Amino acid sequence: MISIIPKIEAIVGREHVTTAEEDLLCYAYDATNRHHCPDAVVFPGDTDEVSAIMRLADESRIFVIPRGAGTGMSGGALAIQGGLVMVMTRFSRILSIDPDNLVAEVEPGVITAHFQETVETQGLFYPPDPSSASYSTLGGNVAECAGGPRAVKYGVTRDYVLGLEVVLPTGKVIRTGVRTAKGVVGYDLTRLIVGSEGTLGVITKIVLRLLPLPEVVRTSSAVFGRIQHAAKTVSEIMRSGIIPRTVEYMDQSAISCVEEYLNIGLPVDAGAMLLLEVDGSPSATDMALRQLADVCKKNGALEINVAKSAQEAAELWQARQAISPALFRLGPDKINEDIVVPRSRIPDIVQWIDELRERTGLTMVTFGHAGDGNIHFNIILDKGDKETLGKAERAVEELFEHTIALGGTISGEHGVGITKAPYLEMEIGSEEIALMKRIKTAFDPNGILNPGKIFHESPPSC
Amino acid sequence: MISIIPKIEAIVGREHVTTAEEDLLCYAYDATNRHHCPDAVVFPGDTDEVSAIMRLADESRIFVIPRGAGTGMSGGALAIQGGLVMVMTRFSRILSIDPDNLVAEVEPGVITAHFQETVETQGLFYPPDPSSASYSTLGGNVAECAGGPRAVKYGVTRDYVLGLEVVLPTGKVIRTGVRTAKGVVGYDLTRLIVGSEGTLGVITKIVLRLLPLPEVVRTSSAVFGRIQHAAKTVSEIMRSGIIPRTVEYMDQSAISCVEEYLNIGLPVDAGAMLLLEVDGSPSATDMALRQLADVCKKNGALEINVAKSAQEAAELWQARQAISPALFRLGPDKINEDIVVPRSRIPDIVQWIDELRERTGLTMVTFGHAGDGNIHFNIILDKGDKETLGKAERAVEELFEHTIALGGTISGEHGVGITKAPYLEMEIGSEEIALMKRIKTAFDPNGILNPGKIFHESPPSC
């Protein structure tokens, strides 16, 4: 590895590559809180540099791990087998925004929220809103096929990627997809690369589809005595044709945990809370809010709050957004899963999780995107306590088994990476995995790009 | 080939395989009006039979060509190198409709319109609506990634396929995707197979996403003196946030041709006509229709008609639906392309087509899905007249060059098949084609499934 550093310096300039231990440590982490030191970190500045590095790495059989902002939840950006971490943050330009065609072209290092704010000033809308949007990059969002609360109405990142420029592991540069509303010429390389977790190529440009910005957004919350009532409400809303833009839920433990943290008067005895948001024209959103309130009341809502201002809407969101930080009050570490079940099975999985909590004595908190059946399941623990850790790992495995038995999937938006790789075969059959590996080889014959992700178990940390 | 017929009979039963000349002729055609006789035709009844046939064909290196209803516009179902046509029409069951989760599971031979009508009786909605919906199969729609007028609001077939059961060319059976709203586990085999034109596997089951059926649909038409005014209207509508469910247009030649055919009082001097449809709640659609009328007027619409009943809406659609049959009044043969340009470039391409028409003297008619920039470009001719045919083929090539120069694509919804295969390299680079061929090999190592499609030129007809 070290022997090719001078060649990499010649490609990107000495200031854009580092092997200093303090730098390696900075790029050894992501949001999983695991750490794996790379051998070097490079910050390429354009597609040609990425291509030259990949060609060199392929010839020298050096592992390359592409990285955005390192906010991933499944370890996709970790150098678990060492190698060269390729940080894409210098690719930070919004190249074009075309309001007439509702299309934008961006570099992968653009921060998601920055892009959203920029297009909104032009009356345009980029819906995908992972919770990490203020820090995460569009390239990372594409690589993981990020979701978010608005997915229930607007879909996920996949639904907004029209085309890509990608450097293959061999250094070859390809362009996929279209800049138009439709296109079916050749195999759909674009959507094959979306969600491939940095294992098929390094994304260097992204063509994104935009929407017109909705006129208004209205926010409301509803409190339920029992989580089953909330779950039934969600099913009925989704059948009604109203299509809210978010249908978020928090269970009793999430509500209490946030209330202890923020002390904002949340109903700590409530079984569940829903956060419902609608968008569109003022009259349509008014009517939708009334219809939502009717469905909530009919299903036993104890309390319904409708935000009368942006300020009040922000207050309603405050509880939902505080969950992740609040959880750390319950313990130093967190195992975070993002299972999805068919929407109608939410009551089953929620009740099953209640039983699992009682049976194991573990601290569990659930919240998430109820409209999609996408539940963020958290176990709060001290990973140093090996007994509890073992118990938690078994609980996760049971959760996955039960999720799949209900017709669900073990990851809705975080990806497989290394955290779910050991469980891959619970969901995907051996023929399908063999086919995926042949596709991997079609892109990466020498297996140099982001090794050990999706298909393999993680080796021990550095 | 003939030598394996007894083995195929043993798999499917003697009554479900044929080599009779009259049967071969029936399955030699599709909607391209080209004909290529297969050596045999088989009608498998379940996944196990498909698997056994594929295994046998793979071992014996026999070409297999999967076929739905044969309504494809690019030759995807034609046995251009002979072999075994595998007709999937016995896979005609709707396996389940799940209103709570807005999901259905179907076999590929289900007729699209039959499926739509069935889910609509349960208050559900399957939006993709290719013009062939009354005859085409869902399996064919998935294989070609069919579009249709409603794509402007609801997207194309790809956006409704959650998962698939597929028999690989080797006979192995795989299951892809999820039955849930979200899922990111492993590579996106589902969307790789959608639109792969029957070259990667034989689809035997489809999991489809549904929507709640919109409360009402309202239809209106607008007549413009100049097509440029209509085009500008389309751009402004799409930016406005109204999002109609169809934005169809017909040019002057399409209007005259239909009027001659139907004699229903169409404005034959008009430069263009738009057919605009909105759906949703009664109040929202009322408001949207008023807004649409305002935009049309502002951009010079000469006449706006709003249908007051389903009967009147059907009358407005009558003109649009009569275009294809009406065109045959102008000549015995038709070259039909479905280019897409960025929406704002519609005026450019329309003007360019006018010039092309004048320059070549060919009979050209355009209509299509203006909201998507998707234009169906037709040359009406007698293919027996070799001089005109040559001129038309050069005109198509020029059209494709100009489309690509405008940032467009040579196929929005019909696929490449054999008709566009000679032009593939105008749009897709050699590295991308090489990668697609490696993916093809990952699925089909012996190249037995639907050979000569997408990547190769068509051999001469039988």
PDB file of N, CA, C and O in Angstrom, chain B residues 106-126:
ATOM      1  N   VAL B 106     -49.250 -11.238  -8.692  1.00  0.00           N
ATOM      2  CA  VAL B 106     -49.879 -11.723  -9.916  1.00  0.00           C
ATOM      3  C   VAL B 106     -48.926 -12.621 -10.686  1.00  0.00           C
ATOM      4  O   VAL B 106     -47.707 -12.575 -10.492  1.00  0.00           O
ATOM      5  N   GLU B 107     -49.517 -13.402 -11.579  1.00  0.00           N
ATOM      6  CA  GLU B 107     -48.717 -14.134 -12.549  1.00  0.00           C
ATOM      7  C   GLU B 107     -48.523 -13.241 -13.780  1.00  0.00           C
ATOM      8  O   GLU B 107     -49.305 -12.312 -14.015  1.00  0.00           O
ATOM      9  N   PRO B 108     -47.483 -13.516 -14.568  1.00  0.00           N
ATOM     10  CA  PRO B 108     -47.135 -12.570 -15.638  1.00  0.00           C
ATOM     11  C   PRO B 108     -48.116 -12.538 -16.807  1.00  0.00           C
ATOM     12  O   PRO B 108     -48.132 -11.567 -17.557  1.00  0.00           O
ATOM     13  N   GLY B 109     -48.949 -13.572 -16.949  1.00  0.00           N
ATOM     14  CA  GLY B 109     -49.850 -13.605 -18.099  1.00  0.00           C
ATOM     15  C   GLY B 109     -51.160 -12.855 -17.892  1.00  0.00           C
ATOM     16  O   GLY B 109     -51.999 -12.821 -18.791  1.00  0.00           O
ATOM     17  N   VAL B 110     -51.335 -12.241 -16.714  1.00  0.00           N
ATOM     18  CA  VAL B 110     -52.563 -11.479 -16.459  1.00  0.00           C
ATOM     19  C   VAL B 110     -52.606 -10.269 -17.399  1.00  0.00           C
ATOM     20  O   VAL B 110     -51.612  -9.549 -17.539  1.00  0.00           O
ATOM     21  N   ILE B 111     -53.772 -10.052 -18.035  1.00  0.00           N
ATOM     22  CA  ILE B 111     -53.939  -8.892 -18.917  1.00  0.00           C
ATOM     23  C   ILE B 111     -53.996  -7.629 -18.056  1.00  0.00           C
ATOM     24  O   ILE B 111     -54.712  -7.575 -17.061  1.00  0.00           O
ATOM     25  N   THR B 112     -53.250  -6.613 -18.457  1.00  0.00           N
ATOM     26  CA  THR B 112     -53.108  -5.399 -17.657  1.00  0.00           C
ATOM     27  C   THR B 112     -54.467  -4.779 -17.300  1.00  0.00           C
ATOM     28  O   THR B 112     -54.736  -4.480 -16.133  1.00  0.00           O
ATOM     29  N   ALA B 113     -55.337  -4.605 -18.296  1.00  0.00           N
ATOM     30  CA  ALA B 113     -56.627  -3.953 -18.034  1.00  0.00           C
ATOM     31  C   ALA B 113     -57.499  -4.799 -17.111  1.00  0.00           C
ATOM     32  O   ALA B 113     -58.228  -4.261 -16.266  1.00  0.00           O
ATOM     33  N   HIS B 114     -57.413  -6.111 -17.234  1.00  0.00           N
ATOM     34  CA  HIS B 114     -58.184  -6.991 -16.349  1.00  0.00           C
ATOM     35  C   HIS B 114     -57.731  -6.789 -14.901  1.00  0.00           C
ATOM     36  O   HIS B 114     -58.553  -6.710 -13.973  1.00  0.00           O
ATOM     37  N   PHE B 115     -56.431  -6.692 -14.721  1.00  0.00           N
ATOM     38  CA  PHE B 115     -55.901  -6.453 -13.377  1.00  0.00           C
ATOM     39  C   PHE B 115     -56.369  -5.099 -12.852  1.00  0.00           C
ATOM     40  O   PHE B 115     -56.816  -4.971 -11.707  1.00  0.00           O
ATOM     41  N   GLN B 116     -56.301  -4.082 -13.699  1.00  0.00           N
ATOM     42  CA  GLN B 116     -56.727  -2.745 -13.273  1.00  0.00           C
ATOM     43  C   GLN B 116     -58.186  -2.747 -12.850  1.00  0.00           C
ATOM     44  O   GLN B 116     -58.545  -2.209 -11.788  1.00  0.00           O
ATOM     45  N   GLU B 117     -59.030  -3.375 -13.674  1.00  0.00           N
ATOM     46  CA  GLU B 117     -60.465  -3.399 -13.345  1.00  0.00           C
ATOM     47  C   GLU B 117     -60.712  -4.163 -12.051  1.00  0.00           C
ATOM     48  O   GLU B 117     -61.532  -3.759 -11.229  1.00  0.00           O
ATOM     49  N   THR B 118     -59.975  -5.250 -11.858  1.00  0.00           N
ATOM     50  CA  THR B 118     -60.179  -6.060 -10.653  1.00  0.00           C
ATOM     51  C   THR B 118     -59.810  -5.280  -9.395  1.00  0.00           C
ATOM     52  O   THR B 118     -60.568  -5.266  -8.423  1.00  0.00           O
ATOM     53  N   VAL B 119     -58.674  -4.611  -9.406  1.00  0.00           N
ATOM     54  CA  VAL B 119     -58.282  -3.877  -8.185  1.00  0.00           C
ATOM     55  C   VAL B 119     -59.205  -2.673  -7.976  1.00  0.00           C
ATOM     56  O   VAL B 119     -59.490  -2.298  -6.841  1.00  0.00           O
ATOM     57  N   GLU B 120     -59.704  -2.089  -9.065  1.00  0.00           N
ATOM     58  CA  GLU B 120     -60.593  -0.927  -8.928  1.00  0.00           C
ATOM     59  C   GLU B 120     -61.904  -1.290  -8.228  1.00  0.00           C
ATOM     60  O   GLU B 120     -62.459  -0.475  -7.497  1.00  0.00           O
ATOM     61  N   THR B 121     -62.357  -2.522  -8.398  1.00  0.00           N
ATOM     62  CA  THR B 121     -63.577  -2.932  -7.671  1.00  0.00           C
ATOM     63  C   THR B 121     -63.335  -2.955  -6.167  1.00  0.00           C
ATOM     64  O   THR B 121     -64.273  -2.944  -5.390  1.00  0.00           O
ATOM     65  N   GLN B 122     -62.069  -2.958  -5.752  1.00  0.00           N
ATOM     66  CA  GLN B 122     -61.755  -2.935  -4.318  1.00  0.00           C
ATOM     67  C   GLN B 122     -61.270  -1.549  -3.882  1.00  0.00           C
ATOM     68  O   GLN B 122     -60.680  -1.401  -2.808  1.00  0.00           O
ATOM     69  N   GLY B 123     -61.511  -0.554  -4.725  1.00  0.00           N
ATOM     70  CA  GLY B 123     -61.098   0.804  -4.361  1.00  0.00           C
ATOM     71  C   GLY B 123     -59.604   1.031  -4.481  1.00  0.00           C
ATOM     72  O   GLY B 123     -59.051   1.939  -3.860  1.00  0.00           O
ATOM     73  N   LEU B 124     -58.943   0.205  -5.302  1.00  0.00           N
ATOM     74  CA  LEU B 124     -57.487   0.309  -5.453  1.00  0.00           C
ATOM     75  C   LEU B 124     -57.149   0.708  -6.887  1.00  0.00           C
ATOM     76  O   LEU B 124     -58.002   0.676  -7.777  1.00  0.00           O
ATOM     77  N   PHE B 125     -55.885   1.039  -7.105  1.00  0.00           N
ATOM     78  CA  PHE B 125     -55.491   1.675  -8.358  1.00  0.00           C
ATOM     79  C   PHE B 125     -54.128   1.161  -8.778  1.00  0.00           C
ATOM     80  O   PHE B 125     -53.175   1.190  -8.006  1.00  0.00           O
ATOM     81  N   TYR B 126     -54.039   0.654 -10.018  1.00  0.00           N
ATOM     82  CA  TYR B 126     -52.743   0.294 -10.611  1.00  0.00           C
ATOM     83  C   TYR B 126     -52.520   1.255 -11.771  1.00  0.00           C
ATOM     84  O   TYR B 126     -53.102   1.096 -12.843  1.00  0.00           O
TER      85      TYR B 126
END
